[in-house]
CSV table of C-alpha atoms and ligand atoms in Angstrom, one decimal:
chain,number,residue,atom,x,y,z
B,1,UNK,CA,93.0,196.3,-193.7
B,2,UNK,CA,94.6,197.5,-190.6
B,3,UNK,CA,96.4,195.2,-188.1
B,4,UNK,CA,93.0,196.0,-185.7
B,5,UNK,CA,90.2,194.9,-186.6
B,6,UNK,CA,88.0,197.7,-184.5
B,7,UNK,CA,84.2,198.1,-186.2
B,8,UNK,CA,84.8,195.0,-188.6
B,9,UNK,CA,82.7,191.9,-189.0
B,10,UNK,CA,83.8,188.8,-189.7
B,11,UNK,CA,82.9,185.1,-190.7
B,12,UNK,CA,84.5,182.0,-189.9
B,13,UNK,CA,83.3,178.7,-190.5
B,14,UNK,CA,84.3,175.9,-188.4
B,15,UNK,CA,85.1,178.1,-185.5
B,16,UNK,CA,84.9,176.1,-183.0
B,17,UNK,CA,87.2,174.0,-183.3
B,18,UNK,CA,90.8,173.7,-184.5
B,19,UNK,CA,92.5,176.3,-187.0
B,20,UNK,CA,88.8,178.1,-187.0
B,21,UNK,CA,89.3,177.6,-183.1
B,22,UNK,CA,91.9,179.5,-183.5
B,23,UNK,CA,91.5,182.4,-186.4
B,24,UNK,CA,88.6,182.9,-185.0
B,25,UNK,CA,89.9,183.4,-181.5
B,26,UNK,CA,93.3,185.9,-183.0
B,27,UNK,CA,90.1,188.3,-184.7
B,28,UNK,CA,88.3,188.5,-181.9
B,29,UNK,CA,91.3,189.5,-179.7
B,30,UNK,CA,92.4,192.4,-182.9
B,31,UNK,CA,88.2,193.7,-181.8
B,32,UNK,CA,86.6,192.6,-185.0
B,33,UNK,CA,83.3,191.5,-184.3
B,34,UNK,CA,83.1,187.2,-185.8
B,35,UNK,CA,80.0,185.0,-186.6
B,36,UNK,CA,81.7,181.4,-185.9
B,37,UNK,CA,80.0,179.0,-187.8
B,38,UNK,CA,79.0,175.6,-186.3
B,39,UNK,CA,77.6,172.7,-186.8
B,40,UNK,CA,76.8,171.6,-183.1
B,41,UNK,CA,74.6,174.3,-181.2
B,42,UNK,CA,76.0,172.7,-178.0
B,43,UNK,CA,80.0,172.7,-179.8
B,44,UNK,CA,79.3,176.1,-180.9
B,45,UNK,CA,78.3,177.7,-177.5
B,46,UNK,CA,81.6,177.2,-175.7
B,47,UNK,CA,83.9,178.1,-179.0
B,48,UNK,CA,82.5,181.6,-178.0
B,49,UNK,CA,82.2,181.7,-173.8
B,50,UNK,CA,86.1,180.5,-174.2
B,51,UNK,CA,86.6,183.4,-176.8
B,52,UNK,CA,84.8,185.4,-175.2
B,53,UNK,CA,86.8,184.7,-172.2
B,54,UNK,CA,90.1,185.1,-173.9
B,55,UNK,CA,90.1,188.2,-175.4
B,56,UNK,CA,87.3,190.4,-173.3
B,57,UNK,CA,85.4,191.3,-176.9
B,58,UNK,CA,81.8,189.8,-175.8
B,59,UNK,CA,81.5,190.9,-179.6
B,60,UNK,CA,81.7,187.0,-180.6
B,61,UNK,CA,78.0,184.8,-181.7
B,62,UNK,CA,76.9,181.7,-182.7
B,63,UNK,CA,75.5,180.7,-185.8
B,64,UNK,CA,75.2,177.0,-186.3
B,65,UNK,CA,74.9,175.8,-190.1
B,66,UNK,CA,75.5,171.8,-191.8
B,67,UNK,CA,77.0,172.7,-195.0
B,68,UNK,CA,76.6,169.6,-195.6
B,69,UNK,CA,73.5,170.7,-197.0
B,70,UNK,CA,73.5,173.7,-199.4
B,71,UNK,CA,69.3,174.8,-197.8
B,72,UNK,CA,71.5,174.9,-194.5
B,73,UNK,CA,74.1,177.3,-196.4
B,74,UNK,CA,71.9,179.9,-198.2
B,75,UNK,CA,69.3,180.1,-194.3
B,76,UNK,CA,73.4,181.2,-193.1
B,77,UNK,CA,73.0,183.2,-195.7
B,78,UNK,CA,69.6,185.3,-194.7
B,79,UNK,CA,70.9,184.7,-191.0
B,80,UNK,CA,73.6,186.6,-191.2
B,81,UNK,CA,72.7,189.6,-193.5
B,82,UNK,CA,69.2,189.9,-191.2
B,83,UNK,CA,70.7,190.5,-188.5
B,84,UNK,CA,73.8,192.8,-191.0
B,85,UNK,CA,74.9,194.9,-193.6
B,86,UNK,CA,78.3,194.7,-193.7
B,87,UNK,CA,81.0,191.6,-193.8
B,88,UNK,CA,84.7,192.6,-193.6
B,89,UNK,CA,85.8,189.1,-193.5
B,90,UNK,CA,84.6,185.3,-194.6
B,91,UNK,CA,86.8,182.6,-194.4
B,92,UNK,CA,86.5,180.1,-195.8
B,93,UNK,CA,87.4,176.6,-192.8
B,94,UNK,CA,85.6,174.1,-192.1
B,95,UNK,CA,86.4,170.5,-193.9
B,96,UNK,CA,86.9,167.3,-193.5
B,97,UNK,CA,88.9,163.4,-194.9
B,98,UNK,CA,85.8,161.3,-194.9
B,99,UNK,CA,86.4,157.6,-194.3
B,100,UNK,CA,83.6,156.2,-196.8
B,101,UNK,CA,81.6,157.4,-199.5
B,102,UNK,CA,78.9,159.5,-197.8
B,103,UNK,CA,76.1,160.7,-199.9
B,104,UNK,CA,74.4,164.4,-198.3
B,105,UNK,CA,70.4,164.6,-198.2
B,106,UNK,CA,71.9,166.8,-201.2
B,107,UNK,CA,73.0,163.9,-203.4
B,108,UNK,CA,75.7,165.3,-203.5
B,109,UNK,CA,79.7,163.3,-201.6
B,110,UNK,CA,80.1,164.7,-197.9
B,111,UNK,CA,84.1,166.1,-198.4
B,112,UNK,CA,82.4,167.9,-201.4
B,113,UNK,CA,80.5,169.9,-200.6
B,114,UNK,CA,81.5,170.9,-196.9
B,115,UNK,CA,85.4,172.1,-197.9
B,116,UNK,CA,83.8,173.8,-201.1
B,117,UNK,CA,80.8,173.7,-203.2
B,118,UNK,CA,79.0,174.8,-199.6
B,119,UNK,CA,81.5,177.5,-199.3
B,120,UNK,CA,81.4,178.2,-203.2
B,121,UNK,CA,77.3,179.3,-202.7
B,122,UNK,CA,78.1,181.3,-199.6
B,123,UNK,CA,79.9,182.7,-200.6
B,124,UNK,CA,77.6,183.6,-203.4
B,125,UNK,CA,75.4,184.5,-201.3
B,126,UNK,CA,77.3,186.9,-199.2
B,127,UNK,CA,79.3,189.0,-202.1
B,128,UNK,CA,77.1,192.0,-201.5
B,129,UNK,CA,77.9,192.0,-197.8
B,130,UNK,CA,81.5,191.7,-198.6
B,131,UNK,CA,81.0,194.9,-201.4
B,132,UNK,CA,79.4,197.2,-199.0
B,133,UNK,CA,82.3,196.3,-196.7
B,134,UNK,CA,84.8,197.2,-199.2
B,135,UNK,CA,88.0,196.9,-199.0
B,136,UNK,CA,87.3,193.6,-197.8
B,137,UNK,CA,88.8,190.2,-198.2
B,138,UNK,CA,87.5,185.9,-198.6
B,139,UNK,CA,89.8,184.3,-196.9
B,140,UNK,CA,89.9,180.4,-198.5
B,141,UNK,CA,91.3,177.7,-196.5
B,142,UNK,CA,93.5,175.0,-198.5
B,143,UNK,CA,95.3,172.1,-197.9
B,144,UNK,CA,99.2,171.7,-200.7
B,145,UNK,CA,96.8,167.9,-200.8
B,146,UNK,CA,95.6,169.3,-202.8
B,147,UNK,CA,99.0,169.3,-205.3
B,148,UNK,CA,97.3,164.7,-205.4
B,149,UNK,CA,93.9,166.5,-207.1
B,150,UNK,CA,92.6,166.1,-209.4
B,151,UNK,CA,89.7,168.1,-211.0
B,152,UNK,CA,87.4,163.8,-212.1
B,153,UNK,CA,84.5,166.2,-213.9
B,154,UNK,CA,83.2,162.2,-215.2
B,155,UNK,CA,82.7,161.7,-211.4
B,156,UNK,CA,82.7,165.1,-209.6
B,157,UNK,CA,81.0,163.6,-206.5
B,158,UNK,CA,83.0,159.5,-206.9
B,159,UNK,CA,80.2,157.7,-206.9
B,160,UNK,CA,82.6,154.7,-209.7
B,161,UNK,CA,85.0,154.3,-206.9
B,162,UNK,CA,85.5,156.5,-203.4
B,163,UNK,CA,88.3,157.2,-202.3
B,164,UNK,CA,89.0,159.6,-199.4
B,165,UNK,CA,92.0,161.4,-199.9
B,166,UNK,CA,91.1,161.5,-204.0
B,167,UNK,CA,88.1,163.6,-202.4
B,168,UNK,CA,89.6,165.3,-200.1
B,169,UNK,CA,92.5,166.6,-202.2
B,170,UNK,CA,89.9,166.5,-205.2
B,171,UNK,CA,88.4,169.0,-202.7
B,172,UNK,CA,90.9,171.2,-201.7
B,173,UNK,CA,92.1,172.1,-205.7
B,174,UNK,CA,88.6,172.9,-206.2
B,175,UNK,CA,89.3,175.0,-203.4
B,176,UNK,CA,91.7,176.8,-205.3
B,177,UNK,CA,90.4,177.5,-207.7
B,178,UNK,CA,87.5,179.0,-207.4
B,179,UNK,CA,89.3,181.1,-205.3
B,180,UNK,CA,91.7,182.2,-208.7
B,181,UNK,CA,88.3,182.5,-210.6
B,182,UNK,CA,87.0,185.0,-207.9
B,183,UNK,CA,89.5,187.4,-207.7
B,184,UNK,CA,89.8,187.5,-211.5
B,185,UNK,CA,86.1,188.0,-211.7
B,186,UNK,CA,86.1,190.6,-208.5
B,187,UNK,CA,88.5,193.1,-209.8
B,188,UNK,CA,87.9,196.5,-208.5
B,189,UNK,CA,84.9,195.5,-206.6
B,190,UNK,CA,88.5,196.1,-203.6
B,191,UNK,CA,86.5,192.6,-202.6
B,192,UNK,CA,89.8,190.3,-202.4
B,193,UNK,CA,89.9,186.5,-202.7
B,194,UNK,CA,92.7,184.5,-201.3
B,195,UNK,CA,94.3,180.8,-199.7
B,196,UNK,CA,96.2,179.1,-197.5
B,197,UNK,CA,97.5,176.0,-196.4
B,198,UNK,CA,97.9,176.0,-193.2
B,199,UNK,CA,100.5,173.9,-192.3
B,200,UNK,CA,100.3,170.1,-191.4
B,201,UNK,CA,98.3,170.6,-188.0
B,202,UNK,CA,97.2,169.0,-184.8
B,203,UNK,CA,93.3,169.5,-184.9
B,204,UNK,CA,90.9,166.7,-185.1
B,205,UNK,CA,91.1,167.3,-189.1
B,206,UNK,CA,91.2,162.7,-189.9
B,207,UNK,CA,88.7,161.9,-187.2
B,208,UNK,CA,86.1,160.5,-189.8
B,209,UNK,CA,89.1,159.1,-191.6
B,210,UNK,CA,88.4,155.6,-191.3
B,211,UNK,CA,91.7,153.4,-191.6
B,212,UNK,CA,93.2,156.6,-192.9
B,213,UNK,CA,92.3,158.4,-189.4
B,214,UNK,CA,94.9,156.3,-188.0
B,215,UNK,CA,98.3,157.1,-189.8
B,216,UNK,CA,96.9,160.9,-188.5
B,217,UNK,CA,96.6,160.4,-185.4
B,218,UNK,CA,100.2,158.5,-184.9
B,219,UNK,CA,102.0,161.5,-186.6
B,220,UNK,CA,100.0,164.0,-184.0
B,221,UNK,CA,102.5,164.6,-181.6
B,222,UNK,CA,105.0,165.4,-184.9
B,223,UNK,CA,102.6,168.7,-186.1
B,224,UNK,CA,101.3,172.1,-185.8
B,225,UNK,CA,100.0,173.1,-183.1
B,226,UNK,CA,96.3,174.6,-183.8
B,227,UNK,CA,98.2,178.9,-183.2
B,228,UNK,CA,100.9,177.6,-185.5
B,229,UNK,CA,98.6,176.1,-188.2
B,230,UNK,CA,96.6,179.5,-187.9
B,231,UNK,CA,99.4,182.2,-188.1
B,232,UNK,CA,99.3,181.8,-192.2
B,233,UNK,CA,95.4,183.3,-192.4
B,234,UNK,CA,95.2,185.1,-190.1
B,235,UNK,CA,97.7,186.7,-191.2
B,236,UNK,CA,96.5,186.9,-195.0
B,237,UNK,CA,93.2,187.5,-192.7
B,238,UNK,CA,94.5,191.1,-191.4
B,239,UNK,CA,98.3,191.8,-193.1
B,240,UNK,CA,98.3,195.0,-194.2
B,241,UNK,CA,101.1,194.2,-196.0
B,242,UNK,CA,99.0,192.5,-198.5
B,243,UNK,CA,95.5,195.1,-199.2
B,244,UNK,CA,94.7,195.1,-202.9
B,245,UNK,CA,96.6,191.4,-202.8
B,246,UNK,CA,94.3,188.5,-204.7
B,247,UNK,CA,94.1,185.7,-206.3
B,248,UNK,CA,97.1,184.1,-204.6
B,249,UNK,CA,98.2,181.3,-202.7
B,250,UNK,CA,99.8,181.3,-199.4
B,251,UNK,CA,101.8,179.0,-197.1
B,252,UNK,CA,104.0,180.0,-194.3
B,253,UNK,CA,103.3,183.8,-194.6
B,254,UNK,CA,104.7,183.8,-198.2
B,255,UNK,CA,103.0,184.1,-201.7
B,256,UNK,CA,104.2,181.0,-203.1
B,257,UNK,CA,102.8,178.5,-206.5
B,258,UNK,CA,100.3,175.9,-206.3
B,259,UNK,CA,100.3,172.8,-208.4
B,260,UNK,CA,100.0,173.7,-212.2
B,261,UNK,CA,96.6,172.2,-212.6
B,262,UNK,CA,95.6,175.2,-210.7
B,263,UNK,CA,96.5,177.5,-213.2
B,264,UNK,CA,94.3,176.3,-216.2
B,265,UNK,CA,91.6,178.8,-216.8
B,266,UNK,CA,89.7,176.1,-218.6
B,267,UNK,CA,89.1,173.5,-215.7
B,268,UNK,CA,88.4,176.5,-213.1
B,269,UNK,CA,85.8,178.2,-215.7
B,270,UNK,CA,84.3,174.7,-216.0
B,271,UNK,CA,84.4,174.8,-212.1
B,272,UNK,CA,82.6,177.3,-211.4
B,273,UNK,CA,79.4,176.4,-214.2
B,274,UNK,CA,79.3,173.3,-212.8
B,275,UNK,CA,79.2,174.5,-208.8
B,276,UNK,CA,77.2,177.2,-210.1
B,277,UNK,CA,74.5,174.6,-211.3
B,278,UNK,CA,75.6,171.9,-208.8
B,279,UNK,CA,74.6,174.6,-205.3
B,280,UNK,CA,71.7,175.6,-207.1
B,281,UNK,CA,72.5,179.6,-208.5
B,282,UNK,CA,71.3,178.8,-211.5
I,301,NAP,N1,95.3,170.0,-189.9
I,301,NAP,C1,95.6,170.0,-190.7
I,301,NAP,O1,97.3,169.2,-190.5
I,301,NAP,C2,95.5,170.7,-192.6
I,301,NAP,C3,95.8,170.7,-193.2
I,301,NAP,C4,95.2,171.5,-194.1
I,301,NAP,C5,94.1,172.0,-194.1
I,301,NAP,N2,93.5,171.5,-193.6
I,301,NAP,C6,92.6,172.3,-193.9
I,301,NAP,O2,92.0,173.1,-192.5
I,301,NAP,C7,90.5,173.2,-192.0
I,301,NAP,C8,90.4,173.7,-191.1
I,301,NAP,O3,90.6,171.6,-190.4
I,301,NAP,P1,91.3,171.5,-188.8
I,301,NAP,O4,91.9,171.3,-188.9
I,301,NAP,O5,91.3,172.5,-188.0
I,301,NAP,O6,89.5,170.5,-188.7
I,301,NAP,P2,88.9,170.3,-187.3
I,301,NAP,O7,89.7,170.2,-186.3
I,301,NAP,O8,88.3,168.9,-187.2
I,301,NAP,O9,87.8,171.5,-188.0
I,301,NAP,C9,87.3,171.9,-188.0
I,301,NAP,C10,86.5,172.4,-187.8
I,301,NAP,O10,84.4,171.7,-189.3
I,301,NAP,C11,84.1,171.3,-189.4
I,301,NAP,N3,83.1,171.2,-189.8
I,301,NAP,C12,83.2,169.9,-190.0
I,301,NAP,N4,82.3,169.3,-191.2
I,301,NAP,C13,81.3,170.7,-191.2
I,301,NAP,C14,80.3,170.5,-191.8
I,301,NAP,N5,79.9,169.2,-192.6
I,301,NAP,N6,79.2,172.0,-191.5
I,301,NAP,C15,80.2,172.5,-190.3
I,301,NAP,N7,81.2,172.4,-190.4
I,301,NAP,C16,81.6,171.2,-190.0
I,301,NAP,C17,84.0,171.2,-187.8
I,301,NAP,O11,82.9,170.7,-187.3
I,301,NAP,P3,82.4,169.5,-186.1
I,301,NAP,O12,83.5,170.0,-184.7
I,301,NAP,O13,81.5,170.0,-185.6
I,301,NAP,O14,82.6,168.4,-186.5
I,301,NAP,C18,85.0,171.5,-187.2
I,301,NAP,O15,84.4,172.8,-186.3
I,301,NAP,C19,89.7,173.1,-192.8
I,301,NAP,O16,88.9,172.9,-194.2
I,301,NAP,C20,91.2,171.8,-193.8
I,301,NAP,O17,90.8,171.1,-194.9
I,301,NAP,C21,93.8,170.9,-191.9
């Protein structure tokens, strides 16, 4: 993918704030048509207006979806495909950490669903558009928090002992496992998929984390700016040097090693099967 993105279509989830906002703004600045996926209409409109003003690119479109609802994700994919035949870049960025266990309307734990499962579903529903646009890319924004993650298949939804950090780390590990399995399955399609750690970044991340959020707020002045945090995702999304490269974990713009568990092929396949069922794809 060239560093100018004229004629390309990109979709970024969680694009109204933090890292996702800067990713969307950078892509628009490079000439891409950008679809911002946000859960809140007014926040989304504000972000869209700001990006148009900052870049001069008027091809910035807002789509509303709540990733805590699988129906909302299905509707998002349907709406997108009604308007667009092509999708060159999908950035699965939206994410959160929550202080207490909040079940979604689908009966799943929110962190697992928002950070991972909804992106699993969205990616599947948009695969035909990505394949029709090849060479195209998928970028999953994960975290080095996945190093502390473990897939607890006995209790994936943390019904027996919820922990905000435990759930967050598991969801981020799930994104890495998903990236590696999808890369295998997309070989020869011209669609690549990689995941990135953006660094510790000063955003709204942690605002819903309860007691843990206090520590996160205290640490914010020492964290990276959202501009700096968006650098690796934008690099992985757009660098011509990475053409064809798939199934990698990036940190500080470098292809680097992820956790030992993330390379467990059996776990990868098990998570895939469970995810297909939980997301209603089968
Ligand atoms: N900040 C860090 O230090 C750090 C480190 C490693 C990885 N990350 C990852 O980076 C990604 C972006 O986070 P950020 O730091 O930029 O935090 P942020 O400023 O809180 O942005 C998160 C975005 O996700 C959206 N979102 C949350 N729940 C949603 C839902 N149910 N449906 C749709 N959108 C939803 C938020 O929308 P609202 O504004 O409406 O809440 C917001 O746009 C996340 O995946 C996070 O895990 C962050």
